[in-house]
Amino acid sequence: MTDTTRMTTATPWHLWVVGVLSLLWNGFGGYDFIMTTTQGEAYMRSAGFDQAMIDYYMAMPAWMYGPWILGVWGAVAGSILLLIRNKLAVWAFALSLLGAVVSLVYGQVIDPPPALPAGMEMMSYMPWVITAVAAFLAWYAWAMAKKGVLR
């Protein structure tokens, strides 16, 4: 017997664009997390960080790993869930946004980092960009769930 009461919503083309781009963006965040936590100073130095910036990140309090993990892995999970049209993407991206906001507040208010080395000044905007992308992805997943695209 066929269930005809359940309607399906076609997947809009933009879901694939947003999903793939978010997976690439957030996948790099996952790569950066793994490299930073496993390679530490060597990875940061290869990324162009000077000693003051390396010391800042190496002295990050243990509790900040919570928001960092939520931000990075919530976003990776959200991207995958979005691509498989699962409504849990909304919650994953919401957790990611929470992690991004806590990290932003920590770095802007509680313990601002030292000045970036010459040539890397534009990177000072990255916490804001990361938070804006996280907010967009949370909103987008919510909008797709509301339209019935996510199941």
PDB file of N, CA and C in Angstrom, residues 54-93:
ATOM      1  N   ILE A  54      51.480  32.152  18.409  1.00  0.00           N
ATOM      2  CA  ILE A  54      51.581  30.737  18.784  1.00  0.00           C
ATOM      3  C   ILE A  54      51.439  30.597  20.295  1.00  0.00           C
ATOM      4  N   ASP A  55      52.130  31.449  21.038  1.00  0.00           N
ATOM      5  CA  ASP A  55      52.040  31.406  22.499  1.00  0.00           C
ATOM      6  C   ASP A  55      50.609  31.660  22.972  1.00  0.00           C
ATOM      7  N   TYR A  56      49.913  32.595  22.316  1.00  0.00           N
ATOM      8  CA  TYR A  56      48.525  32.908  22.665  1.00  0.00           C
ATOM      9  C   TYR A  56      47.651  31.662  22.517  1.00  0.00           C
ATOM     10  N   TYR A  57      47.733  30.988  21.384  1.00  0.00           N
ATOM     11  CA  TYR A  57      46.898  29.808  21.153  1.00  0.00           C
ATOM     12  C   TYR A  57      47.313  28.626  22.019  1.00  0.00           C
ATOM     13  N   MET A  58      48.596  28.491  22.272  1.00  0.00           N
ATOM     14  CA  MET A  58      49.056  27.387  23.117  1.00  0.00           C
ATOM     15  C   MET A  58      48.615  27.588  24.574  1.00  0.00           C
ATOM     16  N   ALA A  59      48.354  28.824  24.976  1.00  0.00           N
ATOM     17  CA  ALA A  59      47.930  29.122  26.348  1.00  0.00           C
ATOM     18  C   ALA A  59      46.407  29.209  26.476  1.00  0.00           C
ATOM     19  N   MET A  60      45.672  28.858  25.417  1.00  0.00           N
ATOM     20  CA  MET A  60      44.216  28.920  25.445  1.00  0.00           C
ATOM     21  C   MET A  60      43.691  28.041  26.585  1.00  0.00           C
ATOM     22  N   PRO A  61      42.752  28.553  27.396  1.00  0.00           N
ATOM     23  CA  PRO A  61      42.254  27.738  28.509  1.00  0.00           C
ATOM     24  C   PRO A  61      41.522  26.492  28.004  1.00  0.00           C
ATOM     25  N   ALA A  62      41.580  25.442  28.805  1.00  0.00           N
ATOM     26  CA  ALA A  62      40.991  24.159  28.407  1.00  0.00           C
ATOM     27  C   ALA A  62      39.494  24.280  28.116  1.00  0.00           C
ATOM     28  N   TRP A  63      38.791  25.156  28.839  1.00  0.00           N
ATOM     29  CA  TRP A  63      37.344  25.271  28.629  1.00  0.00           C
ATOM     30  C   TRP A  63      37.003  25.792  27.236  1.00  0.00           C
ATOM     31  N   MET A  64      37.941  26.493  26.586  1.00  0.00           N
ATOM     32  CA  MET A  64      37.674  27.020  25.243  1.00  0.00           C
ATOM     33  C   MET A  64      37.656  25.925  24.176  1.00  0.00           C
ATOM     34  N   TYR A  65      38.126  24.735  24.512  1.00  0.00           N
ATOM     35  CA  TYR A  65      38.023  23.635  23.553  1.00  0.00           C
ATOM     36  C   TYR A  65      36.562  23.248  23.319  1.00  0.00           C
ATOM     37  N   GLY A  66      35.713  23.431  24.325  1.00  0.00           N
ATOM     38  CA  GLY A  66      34.281  23.130  24.182  1.00  0.00           C
ATOM     39  C   GLY A  66      33.629  23.932  23.056  1.00  0.00           C
ATOM     40  N   PRO A  67      33.694  25.266  23.121  1.00  0.00           N
ATOM     41  CA  PRO A  67      33.119  26.059  22.025  1.00  0.00           C
ATOM     42  C   PRO A  67      33.796  25.799  20.677  1.00  0.00           C
ATOM     43  N   TRP A  68      35.098  25.570  20.713  1.00  0.00           N
ATOM     44  CA  TRP A  68      35.825  25.313  19.466  1.00  0.00           C
ATOM     45  C   TRP A  68      35.328  24.014  18.827  1.00  0.00           C
ATOM     46  N   ILE A  69      35.191  22.974  19.639  1.00  0.00           N
ATOM     47  CA  ILE A  69      34.695  21.690  19.136  1.00  0.00           C
ATOM     48  C   ILE A  69      33.264  21.825  18.635  1.00  0.00           C
ATOM     49  N   LEU A  70      32.404  22.502  19.404  1.00  0.00           N
ATOM     50  CA  LEU A  70      31.023  22.709  18.954  1.00  0.00           C
ATOM     51  C   LEU A  70      30.987  23.458  17.628  1.00  0.00           C
ATOM     52  N   GLY A  71      31.786  24.521  17.541  1.00  0.00           N
ATOM     53  CA  GLY A  71      31.800  25.330  16.336  1.00  0.00           C
ATOM     54  C   GLY A  71      32.239  24.555  15.114  1.00  0.00           C
ATOM     55  N   VAL A  72      33.336  23.844  15.236  1.00  0.00           N
ATOM     56  CA  VAL A  72      33.911  23.135  14.084  1.00  0.00           C
ATOM     57  C   VAL A  72      33.107  21.897  13.725  1.00  0.00           C
ATOM     58  N   TRP A  73      32.930  20.999  14.673  1.00  0.00           N
ATOM     59  CA  TRP A  73      32.313  19.703  14.354  1.00  0.00           C
ATOM     60  C   TRP A  73      30.805  19.806  14.221  1.00  0.00           C
ATOM     61  N   GLY A  74      30.186  20.781  14.900  1.00  0.00           N
ATOM     62  CA  GLY A  74      28.760  21.034  14.657  1.00  0.00           C
ATOM     63  C   GLY A  74      28.536  21.477  13.223  1.00  0.00           C
ATOM     64  N   ALA A  75      29.451  22.303  12.711  1.00  0.00           N
ATOM     65  CA  ALA A  75      29.335  22.787  11.339  1.00  0.00           C
ATOM     66  C   ALA A  75      29.577  21.680  10.319  1.00  0.00           C
ATOM     67  N   VAL A  76      30.563  20.827  10.573  1.00  0.00           N
ATOM     68  CA  VAL A  76      30.819  19.708   9.660  1.00  0.00           C
ATOM     69  C   VAL A  76      29.601  18.783   9.642  1.00  0.00           C
ATOM     70  N   ALA A  77      29.088  18.434  10.822  1.00  0.00           N
ATOM     71  CA  ALA A  77      27.896  17.581  10.893  1.00  0.00           C
ATOM     72  C   ALA A  77      26.708  18.257  10.223  1.00  0.00           C
ATOM     73  N   GLY A  78      26.541  19.557  10.467  1.00  0.00           N
ATOM     74  CA  GLY A  78      25.440  20.295   9.844  1.00  0.00           C
ATOM     75  C   GLY A  78      25.516  20.266   8.333  1.00  0.00           C
ATOM     76  N   SER A  79      26.710  20.406   7.791  1.00  0.00           N
ATOM     77  CA  SER A  79      26.883  20.375   6.332  1.00  0.00           C
ATOM     78  C   SER A  79      26.486  19.016   5.762  1.00  0.00           C
ATOM     79  N   ILE A  80      26.911  17.960   6.420  1.00  0.00           N
ATOM     80  CA  ILE A  80      26.564  16.612   5.956  1.00  0.00           C
ATOM     81  C   ILE A  80      25.060  16.378   6.088  1.00  0.00           C
ATOM     82  N   LEU A  81      24.492  16.767   7.231  1.00  0.00           N
ATOM     83  CA  LEU A  81      23.060  16.599   7.443  1.00  0.00           C
ATOM     84  C   LEU A  81      22.245  17.420   6.445  1.00  0.00           C
ATOM     85  N   LEU A  82      22.734  18.602   6.102  1.00  0.00           N
ATOM     86  CA  LEU A  82      22.051  19.420   5.101  1.00  0.00           C
ATOM     87  C   LEU A  82      22.045  18.711   3.752  1.00  0.00           C
ATOM     88  N   LEU A  83      23.173  18.153   3.374  1.00  0.00           N
ATOM     89  CA  LEU A  83      23.271  17.471   2.086  1.00  0.00           C
ATOM     90  C   LEU A  83      22.391  16.219   2.012  1.00  0.00           C
ATOM     91  N   ILE A  84      22.145  15.575   3.144  1.00  0.00           N
ATOM     92  CA  ILE A  84      21.253  14.407   3.119  1.00  0.00           C
ATOM     93  C   ILE A  84      19.822  14.805   3.497  1.00  0.00           C
ATOM     94  N   ARG A  85      19.591  16.101   3.558  1.00  0.00           N
ATOM     95  CA  ARG A  85      18.267  16.687   3.802  1.00  0.00           C
ATOM     96  C   ARG A  85      17.665  16.255   5.137  1.00  0.00           C
ATOM     97  N   ASN A  86      18.484  16.192   6.154  1.00  0.00           N
ATOM     98  CA  ASN A  86      18.033  15.808   7.486  1.00  0.00           C
ATOM     99  C   ASN A  86      17.818  17.066   8.310  1.00  0.00           C
ATOM    100  N   LYS A  87      16.655  17.152   8.961  1.00  0.00           N
ATOM    101  CA  LYS A  87      16.337  18.363   9.724  1.00  0.00           C
ATOM    102  C   LYS A  87      17.212  18.563  10.960  1.00  0.00           C
ATOM    103  N   LEU A  88      17.971  17.546  11.356  1.00  0.00           N
ATOM    104  CA  LEU A  88      18.922  17.733  12.458  1.00  0.00           C
ATOM    105  C   LEU A  88      20.032  18.715  12.084  1.00  0.00           C
ATOM    106  N   ALA A  89      20.128  19.058  10.797  1.00  0.00           N
ATOM    107  CA  ALA A  89      21.092  20.075  10.361  1.00  0.00           C
ATOM    108  C   ALA A  89      20.842  21.397  11.088  1.00  0.00           C
ATOM    109  N   VAL A  90      19.584  21.696  11.366  1.00  0.00           N
ATOM    110  CA  VAL A  90      19.252  22.947  12.071  1.00  0.00           C
ATOM    111  C   VAL A  90      19.937  22.969  13.432  1.00  0.00           C
ATOM    112  N   TRP A  91      19.825  21.871  14.187  1.00  0.00           N
ATOM    113  CA  TRP A  91      20.425  21.802  15.523  1.00  0.00           C
ATOM    114  C   TRP A  91      21.942  21.790  15.448  1.00  0.00           C
ATOM    115  N   ALA A  92      22.495  21.085  14.474  1.00  0.00           N
ATOM    116  CA  ALA A  92      23.955  21.040  14.333  1.00  0.00           C
ATOM    117  C   ALA A  92      24.503  22.430  14.035  1.00  0.00           C
ATOM    118  N   PHE A  93      23.854  23.142  13.110  1.00  0.00           N
ATOM    119  CA  PHE A  93      24.311  24.492  12.792  1.00  0.00           C
ATOM    120  C   PHE A  93      24.059  25.456  13.956  1.00  0.00           C
TER     121      PHE A  93
END
